Coordinates of C-alpha atoms and ligand atoms in Angstrom, one line a residue:
E1 CA -8.5 -15.5 -29.1
S2 CA -6.7 -12.2 -28.6
G3 CA -3.7 -13.4 -30.6
S4 CA -1.4 -12.8 -27.6
E5 CA -0.8 -16.5 -26.8
N6 CA 2.8 -16.4 -28.2
L7 CA 3.8 -13.4 -26.2
S8 CA 5.9 -13.7 -23.0
P9 CA 3.9 -13.7 -19.8
T10 CA 5.0 -10.1 -19.1
K11 CA 3.8 -8.9 -22.5
Q12 CA 0.6 -10.7 -22.0
R13 CA 0.1 -9.1 -18.6
Y14 CA 0.9 -5.7 -20.3
I15 CA -1.9 -6.3 -22.7
E16 CA -4.3 -7.4 -20.0
E17 CA -3.5 -4.4 -17.9
T18 CA -3.9 -2.0 -20.7
L19 CA -7.3 -3.5 -21.7
A20 CA -8.4 -3.3 -18.1
D21 CA -7.4 0.4 -18.0
F22 CA -9.7 1.0 -20.9
R23 CA -12.5 -1.1 -19.5
E24 CA -12.3 0.7 -16.1
A25 CA -12.5 4.0 -17.9
G26 CA -15.7 2.9 -19.7
A27 CA -14.1 2.8 -23.1
D28 CA -15.9 -0.3 -24.3
L29 CA -19.4 0.8 -23.3
P30 CA -22.2 1.4 -25.8
S31 CA -22.2 5.0 -26.8
E32 CA -25.0 6.3 -24.6
Q33 CA -23.3 4.9 -21.5
K34 CA -19.9 5.9 -22.6
K35 CA -21.2 9.5 -22.8
R36 CA -22.7 9.2 -19.3
A37 CA -19.4 7.8 -18.0
S38 CA -17.4 10.7 -19.3
E39 CA -20.0 13.1 -18.0
I40 CA -19.7 11.6 -14.5
Q41 CA -15.9 12.0 -14.7
S42 CA -16.1 15.7 -15.5
L43 CA -18.8 16.2 -12.8
L44 CA -16.6 14.5 -10.3
A45 CA -13.6 16.6 -11.3
E46 CA -15.7 19.7 -10.6
L47 CA -17.3 18.6 -7.4
T48 CA -14.1 17.2 -5.8
Q49 CA -12.3 20.4 -6.8
K50 CA -15.0 22.4 -4.9
Y51 CA -14.8 20.0 -1.9
S52 CA -11.0 20.6 -1.8
E53 CA -11.4 24.4 -2.0
N54 CA -14.0 24.3 0.8
C55 CA -11.6 22.4 3.0
L56 CA -8.9 24.9 2.3
D57 CA -11.1 28.0 2.6
G58 CA -12.8 26.6 5.7
T59 CA -9.4 26.1 7.3
N60 CA -8.2 29.5 6.4
A61 CA -11.4 31.3 7.4
W62 CA -10.6 31.0 11.1
E63 CA -8.0 32.6 13.3
K64 CA -7.5 33.2 16.9
I65 CA -5.4 36.1 18.3
V66 CA -4.3 35.7 21.9
T67 CA -2.8 38.7 23.6
D68 CA -2.4 37.4 27.1
E69 CA 0.6 35.1 27.3
K70 CA -0.7 33.4 30.5
Q71 CA -3.3 31.6 28.3
L72 CA -0.5 30.0 26.4
T73 CA 1.4 28.0 29.1
G74 CA 2.5 24.6 28.0
L75 CA 3.2 25.5 24.4
P76 CA 6.8 24.9 23.3
K77 CA 8.9 27.9 22.3
S78 CA 8.8 26.9 18.6
A79 CA 5.0 27.1 18.6
L80 CA 5.0 30.4 20.4
D81 CA 7.6 31.9 18.0
A82 CA 5.6 30.7 15.0
A83 CA 2.3 32.2 16.5
R84 CA 4.1 35.5 17.2
Q85 CA 5.5 35.7 13.7
S86 CA 2.1 34.9 12.2
A87 CA 0.6 37.7 14.2
E88 CA 3.3 40.1 13.1
E89 CA 2.8 39.2 9.5
K90 CA -0.9 40.1 9.9
G91 CA 0.1 43.4 11.5
T92 CA -1.4 42.5 14.9
E93 CA -0.1 42.2 18.5
G94 CA 0.1 39.0 20.4
W95 CA 0.0 35.4 19.1
R96 CA -2.0 34.2 16.1
F97 CA -3.3 30.6 15.9
T98 CA -4.9 29.0 12.8
L99 CA -6.4 25.6 11.9
Q100 CA -3.4 24.7 9.8
A101 CA -1.6 21.6 11.1
P102 CA 1.7 23.3 12.3
S103 CA -0.4 25.7 14.4
Y104 CA -3.3 23.4 15.4
I105 CA -1.3 20.3 16.4
P106 CA 0.9 22.0 19.0
V107 CA -2.1 23.6 20.6
M108 CA -4.0 20.3 20.9
T109 CA -0.9 18.6 22.2
Y110 CA 0.7 21.0 24.6
A111 CA -1.6 24.0 25.6
D112 CA -2.5 23.7 29.2
S113 CA -5.6 25.8 28.8
D114 CA -8.7 23.6 28.3
V115 CA -10.6 26.7 27.1
L116 CA -8.1 27.4 24.4
R117 CA -8.0 23.8 23.2
K118 CA -11.8 23.5 23.2
E119 CA -12.2 26.6 21.1
V120 CA -9.6 25.5 18.6
W121 CA -10.9 22.0 18.5
S122 CA -14.5 23.1 17.9
A123 CA -13.5 25.4 15.1
Y124 CA -11.5 22.5 13.5
A125 CA -14.4 20.1 13.9
A126 CA -16.7 22.5 12.1
I127 CA -14.7 22.7 8.9
G128 CA -16.8 21.7 5.9
R129 CA -20.0 21.6 7.9
S130 CA -21.6 24.9 7.6
G131 CA -21.8 28.3 6.0
E132 CA -20.0 29.2 2.8
H133 CA -17.7 26.2 2.8
D134 CA -20.2 23.5 3.4
N135 CA -19.2 20.1 2.0
R136 CA -22.2 18.1 3.2
Q137 CA -24.2 18.1 0.0
L138 CA -21.1 17.7 -2.1
V139 CA -20.1 14.4 -0.4
R140 CA -23.5 12.9 -1.1
Q141 CA -23.2 13.9 -4.8
I142 CA -19.7 12.6 -5.1
L143 CA -20.6 9.3 -3.5
D144 CA -23.7 8.9 -5.7
L145 CA -21.7 9.7 -8.9
R146 CA -18.9 7.3 -8.0
H147 CA -21.5 4.6 -7.3
E148 CA -23.2 5.2 -10.6
F149 CA -19.9 5.1 -12.4
A150 CA -18.8 1.8 -10.8
Q151 CA -22.2 0.2 -11.8
L152 CA -21.8 1.6 -15.4
V153 CA -18.5 -0.3 -15.8
G154 CA -20.0 -3.4 -14.4
Q155 CA -19.0 -3.3 -10.7
K156 CA -21.2 -3.7 -7.7
N157 CA -19.9 -0.6 -6.0
F158 CA -17.1 1.9 -6.1
A159 CA -14.8 0.0 -3.7
N160 CA -14.8 -3.0 -5.9
H161 CA -14.0 -0.8 -8.9
A162 CA -11.1 0.8 -7.1
T163 CA -9.6 -2.4 -5.6
E164 CA -10.2 -4.9 -8.4
R165 CA -6.6 -4.7 -9.6
R166 CA -5.0 -4.1 -6.2
M167 CA -3.7 -6.7 -3.9
A168 CA -6.9 -6.7 -1.9
A169 CA -8.9 -7.4 -5.1
S170 CA -12.3 -6.5 -3.6
G171 CA -13.9 -4.0 -1.2
Q172 CA -15.1 -6.8 1.1
A173 CA -11.6 -8.3 1.4
A174 CA -10.2 -4.9 2.4
L175 CA -13.0 -4.5 4.9
D176 CA -12.5 -7.9 6.4
F177 CA -8.8 -7.3 6.6
G178 CA -9.4 -4.2 8.8
E179 CA -12.1 -5.9 10.9
E180 CA -9.7 -8.8 11.7
I181 CA -7.1 -6.5 13.1
F182 CA -9.6 -4.4 14.9
Q183 CA -11.0 -7.5 16.8
K184 CA -7.4 -8.3 17.9
V185 CA -6.6 -4.8 19.2
R186 CA -10.0 -3.9 20.5
S187 CA -9.5 -4.8 24.2
Q188 CA -6.1 -3.2 24.3
F189 CA -7.6 -0.1 22.7
E190 CA -10.3 0.1 25.4
K191 CA -7.6 -0.4 28.1
E192 CA -5.5 2.4 26.7
A193 CA -8.5 4.8 26.9
E194 CA -9.3 3.7 30.4
Q195 CA -5.7 4.1 31.4
L196 CA -5.6 7.7 30.0
R197 CA -8.8 8.6 31.9
R198 CA -7.3 7.3 35.1
Y199 CA -4.0 9.1 34.5
K200 CA -5.9 12.4 34.2
A201 CA -8.0 11.7 37.2
A202 CA -4.8 11.0 39.3
E203 CA -3.1 14.1 38.0
E204 CA -6.1 16.3 38.9
D205 CA -6.3 14.6 42.3
L206 CA -9.7 13.1 41.5
P207 CA -10.3 9.6 43.0
A208 CA -9.0 6.9 40.6
D209 CA -12.5 5.5 40.2
H210 CA -13.9 8.9 39.3
P211 CA -16.1 8.1 36.3
S212 CA -15.7 11.4 34.4
L213 CA -14.9 10.8 30.8
L214 CA -12.4 12.8 28.7
E215 CA -13.5 15.5 26.3
P216 CA -12.2 15.0 22.8
W217 CA -10.0 18.1 23.1
E218 CA -8.3 16.6 26.1
V219 CA -7.1 13.4 24.6
G220 CA -4.0 14.7 22.7
Y221 CA -2.9 16.8 25.6
W222 CA -3.2 14.1 28.3
A223 CA -1.7 11.5 26.0
E224 CA 1.3 13.7 25.6
R225 CA 1.6 14.3 29.4
Q226 CA 1.3 10.6 30.1
R227 CA 3.9 9.9 27.4
K228 CA 6.3 12.4 28.9
A229 CA 5.8 11.0 32.4
N230 CA 6.2 7.3 31.5
Y231 CA 8.4 7.2 28.5
A232 CA 10.4 10.4 29.0
F233 CA 12.9 10.1 26.2
D234 CA 14.8 12.9 24.7
E235 CA 15.0 12.3 21.0
E236 CA 17.8 14.8 20.9
A237 CA 20.1 12.5 22.9
L238 CA 20.2 10.2 19.9
R239 CA 21.3 12.8 17.4
P240 CA 25.1 12.6 18.2
Y241 CA 24.9 9.0 17.1
F242 CA 23.6 9.8 13.7
P243 CA 26.2 11.9 11.8
I244 CA 24.8 11.9 8.2
D245 CA 27.9 10.5 6.4
H246 CA 28.0 7.5 8.7
V247 CA 24.3 6.9 8.4
I248 CA 24.4 7.0 4.6
S249 CA 27.5 4.8 4.3
G250 CA 26.0 2.4 6.8
M251 CA 22.7 2.2 4.9
F252 CA 24.6 1.6 1.6
E253 CA 26.6 -1.1 3.3
I254 CA 23.5 -2.9 4.6
A255 CA 21.8 -2.7 1.2
Q256 CA 25.0 -3.9 -0.6
Q257 CA 25.4 -6.9 1.8
I258 CA 21.8 -8.1 1.8
F259 CA 20.7 -7.3 -1.7
G260 CA 23.9 -8.2 -3.6
L261 CA 24.6 -4.7 -4.8
R262 CA 27.5 -2.4 -5.1
I263 CA 27.1 1.4 -4.8
K264 CA 29.9 3.7 -6.1
E265 CA 30.0 7.5 -6.1
R266 CA 30.7 9.1 -9.4
H267 CA 32.0 12.6 -9.5
T268 CA 30.2 14.6 -12.2
S269 CA 29.7 18.3 -12.9
K270 CA 26.1 17.6 -14.1
I271 CA 24.4 18.4 -10.9
W272 CA 22.1 21.3 -9.9
H273 CA 23.8 22.1 -6.7
E274 CA 27.2 21.4 -5.2
E275 CA 25.6 19.5 -2.4
V276 CA 24.1 16.9 -4.7
Q277 CA 25.9 13.6 -5.0
F278 CA 25.7 11.1 -7.8
Y279 CA 26.0 7.3 -7.5
D280 CA 26.1 4.2 -9.8
L281 CA 24.5 1.0 -8.6
F282 CA 25.8 -2.4 -9.8
D283 CA 24.9 -6.0 -9.3
S284 CA 27.8 -7.2 -7.2
E285 CA 28.1 -10.6 -8.7
A286 CA 27.5 -9.9 -12.4
N287 CA 29.1 -6.4 -12.0
E288 CA 26.3 -5.2 -14.2
H289 CA 25.3 -1.5 -14.1
L290 CA 21.6 -1.5 -13.0
G291 CA 21.2 2.2 -12.7
S292 CA 22.3 5.5 -11.1
F293 CA 20.9 8.0 -8.8
Y294 CA 21.2 11.5 -7.4
A295 CA 21.1 12.2 -3.7
D296 CA 20.1 15.6 -2.5
W297 CA 19.8 15.6 1.3
H298 CA 19.4 19.1 2.8
P299 CA 16.9 21.9 2.6
R300 CA 17.4 25.0 0.5
E301 CA 15.1 27.8 -0.1
S302 CA 14.1 26.8 -3.5
K303 CA 13.4 23.2 -2.6
R304 CA 10.0 21.8 -1.7
G305 CA 9.7 20.2 1.8
G306 CA 9.6 16.6 2.8
A307 CA 11.4 13.6 1.5
W308 CA 10.8 11.7 -1.7
M309 CA 12.1 9.5 -4.5
N310 CA 11.7 10.4 -8.2
Y311 CA 12.2 8.2 -11.1
F312 CA 13.7 10.1 -14.1
I313 CA 14.4 7.2 -16.4
T314 CA 12.9 3.7 -16.2
G315 CA 15.2 1.3 -17.9
N316 CA 14.6 -2.3 -18.9
R317 CA 16.4 -5.3 -20.3
D318 CA 15.6 -6.2 -23.9
P319 CA 15.3 -10.0 -23.7
S320 CA 16.1 -10.5 -27.4
V321 CA 19.6 -9.0 -27.1
G322 CA 20.0 -9.3 -23.3
E323 CA 21.1 -5.7 -23.2
R324 CA 20.1 -3.4 -20.3
S325 CA 19.3 0.2 -20.4
P326 CA 20.0 1.5 -16.9
H327 CA 17.5 3.3 -14.6
L328 CA 18.0 6.8 -13.3
G329 CA 16.5 8.1 -10.0
L330 CA 16.7 10.7 -7.3
I331 CA 16.4 10.6 -3.6
C332 CA 15.6 13.9 -1.9
G333 CA 15.4 15.0 1.7
N334 CA 15.2 18.0 3.9
L335 CA 17.5 16.7 6.6
T336 CA 19.0 18.7 9.4
P337 CA 22.1 20.4 7.9
A338 CA 25.5 20.7 9.4
V339 CA 26.1 23.6 11.8
G340 CA 29.5 25.2 12.1
D341 CA 32.2 22.5 12.0
Q342 CA 29.9 19.9 13.4
P343 CA 28.7 17.3 10.9
A344 CA 24.9 17.1 10.2
L345 CA 23.4 15.1 13.0
L346 CA 20.1 13.4 12.3
T347 CA 17.2 12.4 14.4
H348 CA 16.1 8.8 14.5
R349 CA 13.0 9.8 12.6
E350 CA 15.1 11.3 9.9
V351 CA 17.1 8.2 9.6
E352 CA 13.9 6.2 9.2
T353 CA 12.8 8.5 6.5
I354 CA 16.0 8.1 4.5
F355 CA 15.7 4.3 4.7
H356 CA 12.1 4.6 3.6
E357 CA 12.8 6.6 0.5
F358 CA 15.9 4.5 -0.2
G359 CA 13.5 1.5 -0.3
H360 CA 11.5 3.2 -3.0
L361 CA 14.7 4.0 -4.9
L362 CA 15.9 0.4 -4.7
H363 CA 12.5 -0.8 -6.0
H364 CA 13.0 1.5 -9.0
L365 CA 16.7 0.7 -9.6
C366 CA 16.4 -3.0 -9.2
G367 CA 13.5 -3.3 -11.6
D368 CA 14.1 -6.0 -14.1
V369 CA 11.0 -6.2 -16.2
E370 CA 11.1 -6.0 -20.0
V371 CA 8.0 -3.7 -20.3
K372 CA 8.9 -0.4 -18.8
S373 CA 5.4 0.6 -17.7
L374 CA 5.3 -2.6 -15.6
N375 CA 8.8 -2.0 -14.1
G376 CA 9.9 -0.6 -10.8
V377 CA 7.5 1.2 -8.6
N378 CA 4.6 1.1 -11.2
V379 CA 2.8 -1.4 -8.9
P380 CA -0.7 -1.3 -7.3
W381 CA -1.1 1.1 -4.4
D382 CA -1.5 -1.4 -1.6
F383 CA 1.8 -2.9 -2.7
V384 CA 4.0 0.1 -3.4
E385 CA 5.0 0.8 0.2
L386 CA 6.3 -2.7 0.9
P387 CA 9.8 -2.1 -0.4
S388 CA 10.0 1.3 1.3
Q389 CA 8.5 0.5 4.7
I390 CA 10.4 -2.8 5.1
M391 CA 13.6 -0.8 5.0
E392 CA 12.6 1.1 8.1
N393 CA 12.8 -2.1 10.1
W394 CA 16.6 -2.0 9.9
C395 CA 16.5 1.2 11.9
W396 CA 15.0 -0.7 14.9
E397 CA 17.3 -3.7 15.2
R398 CA 20.4 -3.6 17.4
E399 CA 22.5 -5.5 14.8
S400 CA 21.8 -3.1 11.9
L401 CA 21.6 0.0 14.0
D402 CA 25.1 -0.6 15.1
R403 CA 26.2 -0.3 11.5
I404 CA 24.6 3.1 11.0
A405 CA 24.8 4.7 14.4
R406 CA 28.2 5.9 15.7
H407 CA 28.8 8.8 18.1
H408 CA 30.4 11.5 15.9
E409 CA 33.0 12.3 18.6
T410 CA 33.6 9.0 20.5
G411 CA 32.7 6.5 17.8
D412 CA 30.6 4.6 20.4
T413 CA 27.4 2.7 19.4
I414 CA 24.1 3.7 21.0
P415 CA 24.1 2.8 24.7
Q416 CA 21.7 -0.1 25.6
E417 CA 19.7 2.1 28.0
L418 CA 19.0 4.7 25.3
F419 CA 18.1 1.9 22.8
D420 CA 15.6 0.4 25.3
K421 CA 13.9 3.7 25.8
L422 CA 13.7 4.2 22.0
L423 CA 11.9 0.8 21.7
A424 CA 9.5 1.5 24.6
A425 CA 8.5 4.9 23.3
R426 CA 7.8 3.4 19.9
N427 CA 4.8 1.4 21.1
Y428 CA 3.2 4.0 23.3
M429 CA -0.6 3.9 22.8
K430 CA -0.2 1.8 19.7
A431 CA -3.7 0.2 19.9
S432 CA -5.3 3.7 19.8
A433 CA -3.1 4.6 16.8
N434 CA -4.1 1.4 15.1
V435 CA -7.8 1.9 15.7
R436 CA -7.7 5.5 14.4
Q437 CA -6.2 4.3 11.1
L438 CA -8.6 1.4 10.9
A439 CA -11.6 3.7 11.6
F440 CA -10.6 5.9 8.6
G441 CA -10.2 2.9 6.5
K442 CA -13.5 1.4 7.5
M443 CA -15.4 4.7 7.1
D444 CA -13.9 5.1 3.6
L445 CA -14.8 1.5 2.5
E446 CA -18.3 1.6 4.0
L447 CA -19.1 4.9 2.3
H448 CA -18.0 3.4 -1.1
M449 CA -19.7 0.1 -0.6
H450 CA -22.9 0.5 1.5
W451 CA -24.0 4.1 1.6
A452 CA -25.8 3.8 -1.8
D453 CA -28.1 1.1 -0.4
S454 CA -28.4 2.4 3.2
P455 CA -31.8 3.2 4.6
L456 CA -30.2 6.0 6.6
E457 CA -30.8 9.5 5.2
D458 CA -27.9 11.2 6.9
I459 CA -24.2 10.7 6.3
D460 CA -23.3 11.5 9.9
A461 CA -25.8 8.9 11.2
F462 CA -24.4 6.4 8.7
V463 CA -20.8 6.9 9.7
E464 CA -21.6 7.0 13.4
N465 CA -23.4 3.6 13.0
V466 CA -20.5 1.9 11.1
L467 CA -17.9 3.3 13.5
Q468 CA -19.7 2.6 16.8
D469 CA -17.1 0.1 18.1
Y470 CA -14.2 2.0 16.7
S471 CA -14.8 5.2 18.8
A472 CA -13.7 5.7 22.3
T473 CA -16.4 7.2 24.6
Y474 CA -16.1 10.9 25.3
K475 CA -18.1 13.3 27.2
T476 CA -18.9 15.2 24.0
Q477 CA -19.0 12.6 21.2
P478 CA -17.2 14.1 18.1
K479 CA -18.6 13.9 14.6
S480 CA -16.6 12.2 11.9
N481 CA -14.1 14.2 9.7
V482 CA -15.9 13.1 6.5
F483 CA -16.6 16.7 5.4
N484 CA -12.9 17.6 5.8
F485 CA -11.1 14.6 4.6
S486 CA -9.2 15.5 1.4
H487 CA -7.7 12.1 1.0
L488 CA -11.1 10.7 0.1
F489 CA -12.9 13.6 -1.7
S490 CA -10.4 16.0 -3.3
S491 CA -10.1 14.2 -6.6
P492 CA -12.3 11.9 -8.7
T493 CA -10.6 8.9 -7.2
G494 CA -7.6 9.8 -5.0
Y495 CA -7.5 7.6 -1.9
A496 CA -11.2 6.8 -2.2
A497 CA -11.7 3.2 -1.2
G498 CA -7.9 3.2 -0.8
Y499 CA -7.3 4.5 2.7
Y500 CA -7.0 0.9 4.0
S501 CA -3.8 0.5 2.1
Y502 CA -1.7 2.3 4.8
K503 CA -2.5 -0.5 7.2
W504 CA -2.3 -3.1 4.5
A505 CA 1.2 -2.1 3.6
E506 CA 2.2 -2.0 7.2
V507 CA 1.1 -5.6 7.5
L508 CA 3.1 -6.6 4.4
D509 CA 6.3 -5.0 5.7
A510 CA 6.1 -6.2 9.2
D511 CA 5.3 -9.7 8.0
A512 CA 7.9 -9.9 5.3
F513 CA 10.5 -8.7 7.7
T514 CA 9.9 -11.7 10.0
R515 CA 11.7 -13.8 7.4
F516 CA 14.7 -11.7 7.9
Q517 CA 14.3 -11.9 11.6
K518 CA 14.2 -15.7 11.4
E519 CA 17.0 -16.1 8.9
G520 CA 19.2 -13.2 9.9
I521 CA 18.5 -9.6 9.4
L522 CA 21.7 -9.2 7.4
N523 CA 21.3 -12.6 5.6
A524 CA 22.4 -12.2 2.0
E525 CA 20.3 -15.1 0.8
T526 CA 17.1 -13.8 2.2
G527 CA 17.9 -10.3 0.9
R528 CA 18.7 -11.7 -2.6
D529 CA 15.5 -13.5 -2.6
F530 CA 13.6 -10.3 -1.7
R531 CA 15.4 -8.5 -4.5
V532 CA 14.7 -11.2 -7.1
K533 CA 11.1 -11.9 -6.1
I534 CA 9.8 -8.5 -5.1
L535 CA 12.2 -5.6 -6.1
A536 CA 13.0 -6.9 -9.5
K537 CA 9.5 -7.8 -10.5
G538 CA 7.7 -4.5 -10.6
N539 CA 4.1 -5.1 -11.7
S540 CA 5.0 -8.0 -14.0
E541 CA 2.9 -10.4 -12.0
D542 CA 0.0 -10.2 -9.5
P543 CA 1.4 -8.7 -6.3
A544 CA -0.3 -11.3 -4.2
K545 CA 1.6 -13.9 -6.1
L546 CA 4.9 -12.0 -5.7
Y547 CA 4.3 -11.8 -2.0
K548 CA 3.6 -15.5 -1.8
D549 CA 6.7 -16.3 -3.9
F550 CA 8.8 -14.6 -1.2
M551 CA 7.0 -15.7 1.9
H552 CA 5.5 -19.0 0.7
R553 CA 2.2 -18.0 2.2
A554 CA -0.3 -15.2 2.4
P555 CA 0.4 -12.1 4.7
D556 CA -0.2 -12.6 8.4
P557 CA -1.5 -9.5 10.2
D558 CA -0.2 -10.8 13.6
A559 CA 3.3 -9.8 12.5
L560 CA 2.3 -6.2 12.7
L561 CA 0.5 -6.6 16.0
R562 CA 3.5 -8.3 17.4
R563 CA 5.8 -5.5 16.3
D564 CA 3.4 -3.0 17.8
G565 CA 3.6 -4.8 21.1
L566 CA -0.1 -5.6 21.0
I567 CA 0.2 -9.4 21.0
A568 CA 2.9 -11.7 22.4
Ligands
ZN1 ZN1 6.6 5.8 0.7

């Protein structure tokens, strides 16, 4: 009917995806509706921009100057120094605290003073809820407009509109996914909360059965104290085992072995800084040049923070001539630099970050799809983190860790005792961490599926109702962060009805990695299979099908819970 029957399956998919893009934007609607659709989009752009400004201005509108150092016990030196510097910059004495994460988080985690934590917490919880930077009305308007738009383009609600072409495929499927995990971690979640309450009671010399609940501003602080007491583990002790050159060459070695690749440095003057390295990547069997990449590992003043992968050129293979145009990419980090004549020594977290970004890079460089826009990392959101997150697993297995971790002076591998501590600390309060993510995901989906038809008049009441089981009980019950949640409301779509994808991707990576655990984590056949069925495929087929091709079944959430130590 469309005249595309003679095209290759990939080209057919390309046409289908392109048509769906138009349809989702309302391009095939009758003119009146089309006009309304574009009106909604510009309104959403305006309102979400305002929401975002309110979050920012609301955050910046508050500060707290402390002049008595006795009120600041417990805070690490780095936080004190930063607060001192912030005060100096404002021309005041003492220590200045704000609601920005680098200032707020250390206070909530380490400050011994309940009074200080309560004050800071209360200010944070009020962002977006009153005065000049009030987001309450905006959220209602945004949700209404999104719902109207979804119905215009023929969807029942906005969550279905956002997920239709993702792996989840519907809002209900994403909701069910979260609920299934929640039911499995629920009792452990309640146990962790009870344990923390008892820990505090014991530390404060209250009787163990003392019923007093925690306040929300106590949770982070007592969780950190309990962690320190039971899982005391100095992350710095691992650093000497992670000299950067050994980590990188070990990571390359692992990727070469399991994915059938060869990585070779090429010296070139076409770089933007002398620290930048350049590599070519080949298929090790066919000796075919798949692509090249820059690696830029350390911070410099002009460089933005964090770690990331960029794709500069997406190549492809022209099936009619069989010739390949290679990909070009960049992996960037802000890793601990070398000091004096010591090599750069990394934290385990930094090592994990490199593996993560290298996974994105391999997804890009191994892409083997004839249509460029369907190649590499151009895949649905709830699938794009599979190749990156699965790589992190190799940082937690003895066998692979021994390839990347060698003491920079002695050449020793990580002592077993230190390795055991690393593993134990990994799963501390994991049920609570899971429930927190699941609660955000559920709130997001419920707002974009059921708010429009809810008999409740008030968003706080609606959210409280849907999250009842997902909240621990505190003395003061906190309100939700819905009015200060940029992920969901800072752009017309953004992460709206997409927050679930964090957990979704975690399930995919934990589950897919079980095949490596079964068949050998350095097994070249398994790795080759992952490369051919996932990395090479881009968005040339439905991601649910790609996953099934590799695992021969649908994803199993239990794999994640097992990795998190929540089920046996
Ligand atoms: Zn990522």
